[in-house]
Tab-separated table of C-alpha atoms in Angstrom:
chain	number	residue	atom	x	y	z
A	82	MET	CA	-21.858	10.775	21.047
A	83	THR	CA	-18.339	11.003	22.454
A	84	LYS	CA	-15.155	9.816	20.777
A	85	GLN	CA	-15.018	6.868	23.183
A	86	GLU	CA	-18.616	5.895	22.373
A	87	LEU	CA	-17.899	6.104	18.663
A	88	LYS	CA	-14.878	3.834	19.003
A	89	ARG	CA	-16.904	1.214	20.881
A	90	SER	CA	-19.648	1.090	18.269
A	91	ASP	CA	-19.835	-1.953	15.967
A	92	LYS	CA	-20.544	0.461	13.116
A	93	MET	CA	-16.971	1.730	13.464
A	94	ASN	CA	-15.534	-1.726	12.777
A	95	LYS	CA	-17.029	-2.360	9.352
A	96	THR	CA	-14.524	-3.836	6.946
A	97	LEU	CA	-15.491	-2.169	3.657
A	98	ASP	CA	-12.825	-0.374	1.679
A	99	VAL	CA	-13.185	3.433	1.614
A	100	TRP	CA	-12.886	5.678	-1.434
A	101	ALA	CA	-12.928	9.323	-0.319
A	102	ILE	CA	-13.412	11.640	-3.321
A	103	GLN	CA	-12.084	15.126	-2.583
A	104	LYS	CA	-9.684	17.180	-4.693
A	105	HIS	CA	-9.767	14.944	-7.763
A	106	PRO	CA	-13.434	14.471	-8.772
A	107	GLU	CA	-12.484	12.301	-11.765
A	108	GLU	CA	-11.559	9.596	-9.249
A	109	LEU	CA	-15.275	9.111	-8.622
A	110	TYR	CA	-15.576	7.188	-11.894
A	111	THR	CA	-12.548	5.044	-11.073
A	112	ALA	CA	-14.273	4.111	-7.834
A	113	LEU	CA	-17.626	3.464	-9.529
A	114	GLU	CA	-15.999	1.142	-12.041
A	115	ASN	CA	-15.178	-1.177	-9.132
A	116	ILE	CA	-18.853	-2.092	-8.772
A	117	LYS	CA	-18.698	-5.657	-10.037
A	118	THR	CA	-22.242	-6.951	-9.633
A	119	ASP	CA	-25.757	-5.632	-9.315
A	120	GLN	CA	-27.661	-7.592	-6.704
A	121	GLY	CA	-29.806	-4.737	-5.451
A	122	ASP	CA	-27.178	-4.023	-2.822
A	123	LEU	CA	-26.335	-0.423	-3.810
A	124	ILE	CA	-27.529	2.239	-1.370
A	125	LEU	CA	-26.949	5.955	-1.874
A	126	PHE	CA	-27.103	8.047	1.309
A	127	THR	CA	-27.285	11.846	1.006
A	128	ASN	CA	-27.382	14.779	3.448
A	129	LEU	CA	-25.202	13.023	5.996
A	130	ASN	CA	-23.197	14.763	8.695
A	131	SER	CA	-19.650	13.711	9.498
A	132	ASN	CA	-17.519	13.893	12.619
A	133	PHE	CA	-13.821	13.603	11.819
A	134	GLN	CA	-10.982	13.753	14.354
A	135	LEU	CA	-7.274	12.958	14.357
A	136	ASN	CA	-5.211	13.072	17.545
A	137	GLY	CA	-8.071	14.911	19.262
A	138	GLN	CA	-8.119	17.608	16.556
A	139	THR	CA	-11.148	18.218	14.361
A	140	VAL	CA	-10.341	17.680	10.705
A	141	GLY	CA	-11.780	20.472	8.572
A	142	ARG	CA	-13.131	18.231	5.850
A	143	GLN	CA	-16.768	17.138	5.760
A	144	PHE	CA	-18.384	14.270	3.862
A	145	ASP	CA	-22.144	14.255	3.223
A	146	THR	CA	-22.718	11.567	0.565
A	147	GLU	CA	-22.037	7.835	0.705
A	148	LEU	CA	-22.551	5.112	-1.869
A	149	TYR	CA	-22.622	1.871	0.060
A	150	TYR	CA	-22.126	-1.317	-1.894
A	151	VAL	CA	-21.811	-4.743	-0.308
A	152	GLY	CA	-22.689	-8.271	-1.233
A	153	LYS	CA	-21.199	-10.752	-3.659
A	154	ASP	CA	-18.022	-9.215	-5.149
A	155	ASN	CA	-18.910	-5.760	-3.813
A	156	ASP	CA	-16.733	-4.653	-0.921
A	157	ALA	CA	-16.446	-0.877	-0.629
A	158	LEU	CA	-18.071	2.461	-0.072
A	159	ILE	CA	-17.577	5.828	-1.733
A	160	LEU	CA	-17.574	9.093	0.209
A	161	LEU	CA	-18.045	12.500	-1.419
A	162	GLN	CA	-16.705	15.672	0.123
A	163	LYS	CA	-19.394	18.137	1.117
A	164	ASP	CA	-19.708	20.948	-1.441
A	165	GLY	CA	-17.017	19.250	-3.520
A	166	GLU	CA	-16.869	18.990	-7.301
A	167	ALA	CA	-18.099	15.385	-7.364
A	168	SER	CA	-21.822	15.076	-6.655
A	169	ALA	CA	-24.550	12.602	-5.815
A	170	GLU	CA	-26.150	13.459	-9.163
A	171	GLN	CA	-23.083	12.081	-10.964
A	172	ILE	CA	-23.468	8.821	-9.035
A	173	ARG	CA	-27.167	8.600	-9.936
A	174	ASN	CA	-26.439	9.253	-13.618
A	175	TYR	CA	-23.668	6.647	-13.701
A	176	LEU	CA	-25.828	3.942	-12.125
A	177	GLU	CA	-28.907	4.729	-14.222
A	178	GLU	CA	-26.978	4.858	-17.510
A	179	ARG	CA	-25.702	1.352	-16.798
A	180	GLY	CA	-29.014	0.000	-15.585
A	181	LEU	CA	-27.687	-0.629	-12.078
A	182	GLN	CA	-30.437	-0.786	-9.492
A	183	TYR	CA	-29.951	1.197	-6.301
A	184	HIS	CA	-31.875	2.514	-3.341
A	185	GLU	CA	-31.528	6.091	-2.171
A	186	VAL	CA	-31.957	7.314	1.390
A	187	SER	CA	-31.946	11.099	1.622
A	188	PHE	CA	-32.025	12.512	5.133
A	189	LYS	CA	-33.523	15.878	5.952
A	190	LYS	CA	-30.790	18.458	5.776
A	191	GLU	CA	-29.395	20.214	8.859
A	192	MET	CA	-32.551	19.876	10.954
A	193	LEU	CA	-30.658	20.199	14.227
A	194	LYS	CA	-28.995	23.394	13.001
A	195	GLN	CA	-32.362	24.849	11.991
A	196	GLN	CA	-33.867	24.015	15.364
A	197	LEU	CA	-31.024	25.671	17.262
A	198	GLU	CA	-31.288	28.779	15.108
A	199	GLU	CA	-35.030	29.007	15.781
A	200	LEU	CA	-34.286	28.881	19.511
A	201	ASP	CA	-31.617	31.598	19.110
A	202	ILE	CA	-28.946	29.161	20.269
A	203	PRO	CA	-25.546	29.900	18.685
A	204	VAL	CA	-24.489	27.318	16.124
A	205	SER	CA	-20.783	26.594	15.797
A	206	LYS	CA	-19.455	27.408	12.350
A	207	GLU	CA	-18.535	24.443	10.191
A	208	ILE	CA	-14.779	24.251	9.666
A	209	ILE	CA	-13.601	23.716	6.100
A	210	ASP	CA	-9.806	23.785	5.830
A	211	GLU	CA	-8.637	23.911	2.220
A	212	ASN	CA	-4.999	23.637	3.343
A	213	ILE	CA	-5.468	20.008	4.359
A	214	PRO	CA	-4.087	17.783	1.580
A	215	GLU	CA	-6.000	14.958	-0.015
A	216	LEU	CA	-6.832	12.171	2.429
A	217	TRP	CA	-6.523	8.478	1.598
A	218	PHE	CA	-8.019	5.770	3.809
A	219	ALA	CA	-5.873	2.636	3.653
A	220	ARG	CA	-7.632	-0.541	4.723
A	221	GLU	CA	-4.890	-2.881	3.540
A	222	GLU	CA	-1.518	-3.261	1.858
A	223	TYR	CA	-2.448	-2.685	-1.784
A	224	VAL	CA	-4.168	0.627	-0.961
A	225	LEU	CA	-1.114	1.860	0.946
A	226	ARG	CA	1.161	0.847	-1.914
A	227	ASP	CA	-1.085	2.568	-4.480
A	228	ALA	CA	-1.113	5.767	-2.423
A	229	LEU	CA	2.660	5.798	-2.003
A	230	GLN	CA	3.268	4.929	-5.647
A	231	GLU	CA	1.144	7.878	-6.745
A	232	SER	CA	3.212	10.181	-4.518
A	233	ILE	CA	6.458	8.780	-5.922
A	234	LYS	CA	5.270	9.530	-9.467
A	235	LEU	CA	4.707	13.130	-8.364
A	236	GLY	CA	8.273	13.297	-7.063
A	237	ASN	CA	7.397	12.968	-3.370
A	238	THR	CA	9.781	10.401	-1.890
A	239	SER	CA	9.905	11.356	1.794
A	240	CYS	CA	7.284	11.347	4.507
A	241	ASP	CA	6.542	11.603	8.197
A	242	TYR	CA	4.931	8.605	9.885
A	243	TYR	CA	2.922	8.923	13.090
A	244	PRO	CA	2.226	5.266	13.971
A	245	PHE	CA	0.115	5.879	17.053
A	246	VAL	CA	-2.031	8.849	16.099
A	247	GLU	CA	-5.609	7.754	16.712
A	248	GLY	CA	-8.639	9.046	14.883
A	249	VAL	CA	-12.276	8.484	14.030
A	250	ILE	CA	-14.503	9.372	11.127
A	251	ALA	CA	-18.209	8.960	11.794
A	252	LEU	CA	-21.111	9.445	9.381
A	253	LYS	CA	-24.353	10.436	11.058
A	254	TYR	CA	-27.892	11.504	10.251
A	255	GLU	CA	-30.744	13.334	11.943
A	256	GLU	CA	-33.771	11.097	12.305
A	257	SER	CA	-36.291	13.837	12.937
A	258	TYR	CA	-36.571	17.507	13.730
A	259	THR	CA	-36.306	16.978	17.474
A	260	THR	CA	-33.857	14.100	17.861
A	261	SER	CA	-30.092	14.033	18.061
A	262	ARG	CA	-27.844	12.518	15.435
A	263	HIS	CA	-27.561	8.775	14.916
A	264	LEU	CA	-24.435	6.952	13.793
A	265	LEU	CA	-24.750	5.318	10.371
A	266	ASP	CA	-21.189	4.299	9.551
A	267	GLY	CA	-17.605	5.060	10.457
A	268	ARG	CA	-14.040	3.932	10.901
A	269	ASN	CA	-11.425	3.904	13.632
A	270	LEU	CA	-7.984	5.044	12.529
A	271	LEU	CA	-4.518	4.282	13.865
A	272	GLY	CA	-1.490	5.772	12.170
A	273	VAL	CA	-1.005	8.659	9.731
A	274	ILE	CA	1.530	9.035	6.932
A	275	THR	CA	1.984	12.601	5.696
A	276	LEU	CA	3.482	13.426	2.323
A	277	GLU	CA	3.569	16.686	0.427
A	278	ASP	CA	0.578	15.714	-1.732
A	279	LYS	CA	-1.540	13.676	0.674
A	280	MET	CA	-2.167	12.136	4.093
A	281	ILE	CA	-2.673	8.396	4.328
A	282	LEU	CA	-4.889	7.336	7.218
A	283	MET	CA	-4.573	3.727	8.323
A	284	ILE	CA	-7.889	2.043	9.084
A	285	HIS	CA	-7.835	0.141	12.369
A	286	GLY	CA	-10.286	-2.574	13.301
A	287	SER	CA	-11.097	-6.262	13.293
A	288	ASP	CA	-10.290	-6.857	9.613
A	289	PRO	CA	-7.192	-9.103	9.313
A	290	ARG	CA	-6.130	-7.050	6.289
A	291	ASN	CA	-5.507	-3.985	8.463
A	292	LEU	CA	-1.785	-3.234	8.807
A	293	LYS	CA	0.266	-3.054	11.984
A	294	PRO	CA	2.839	-0.236	12.406
A	295	SER	CA	5.707	-2.672	11.744
A	296	GLN	CA	4.081	-3.715	8.460
A	297	VAL	CA	3.538	-0.098	7.432
A	298	LYS	CA	7.204	0.738	8.065
A	299	LYS	CA	8.315	-2.295	6.072
A	300	ILE	CA	6.236	-1.233	3.059
A	301	ILE	CA	7.563	2.337	3.212
A	302	GLU	CA	11.120	0.978	3.254
A	303	GLU	CA	10.460	-1.474	0.411
A	304	MET	CA	9.222	1.416	-1.728
A	305	LYS	CA	12.446	3.324	-0.960
A	306	ILE	CA	10.712	6.267	0.676
A	307	SER	CA	12.715	8.032	3.371
A	308	TYR	CA	10.756	8.698	6.550
A	309	ASN	CA	10.695	10.129	10.037
A	310	VAL	CA	8.863	8.269	12.790
A	311	LEU	CA	7.327	10.930	14.999
A	312	HIS	CA	5.424	11.091	18.259
A	313	ASN	CA	1.762	12.030	18.543
A	314	ARG	CA	2.529	15.369	20.162
A	315	GLU	CA	4.264	16.509	16.976
A	316	PHE	CA	1.220	15.887	14.783
A	317	ASN	CA	-0.782	18.936	13.743
A	318	ILE	CA	-3.504	18.627	11.136
A	319	GLU	CA	-3.132	22.320	10.286
A	320	LYS	CA	0.552	21.943	9.373
A	321	PRO	CA	0.765	19.223	6.726
A	322	TYR	CA	4.098	17.839	5.598
A	323	LYS	CA	5.885	20.321	3.301
A	324	GLY	CA	8.628	18.180	1.778
A	325	LYS	CA	11.341	18.768	4.367
A	326	VAL	CA	14.349	16.455	4.294
A	327	ALA	CA	13.472	13.245	6.131
A	328	ILE	CA	15.996	11.225	8.123
A	329	LYS	CA	15.324	7.525	8.092
A	330	LYS	CA	15.042	6.099	11.584
A	331	LYS	CA	15.361	2.438	12.391
């Protein structure tokens, strides 16, 4: 499935909030504590594949586990980094200890890769880039403010803002040994804020809570963070922001 096909898919315009657990596994429990009701609407997906691009560049960070919770008072999903410190087993234990009912869908792992190897077809090596900072997905204003406030507490008070960098993250699965991957979930992205400790990716879609570039700039200014507004061509996922002096541009 091409980037254009992904962006057209209704699955890319879901409105759930996204918690992406990566370099701080303890944040998994903060995310789990946001489960407010148990209406049989918790679904744990494992052995997913992810396709993640920003500005046409592949992002070297994979996610293979998703806890999907929707319904009355539930409005989010949790993603776990592949081979990260947080695990699906921790999610299962948390839910079972609290008597929360859930369904689990575990897809067969890397079937397409196995098939290609059996046919002696070269398989491209999975890119894992540990130099990429922690990624936050901001659906709305309070998430952006929380992300920036955390950076401020760490002493990071300047950033680069790329308002028109486009991106997609797609979660897929392999239905059978002989079929291609199918899209399960995903998000379109528009705008990236890079700080020394993280990148904030702005979710873009039909949700009225999504922020426009002018709103993002206003929030950055209100929080007294100095910033550069940069063009897409200057964005490079392999060279995250390193705390250089930022000049505020109007």
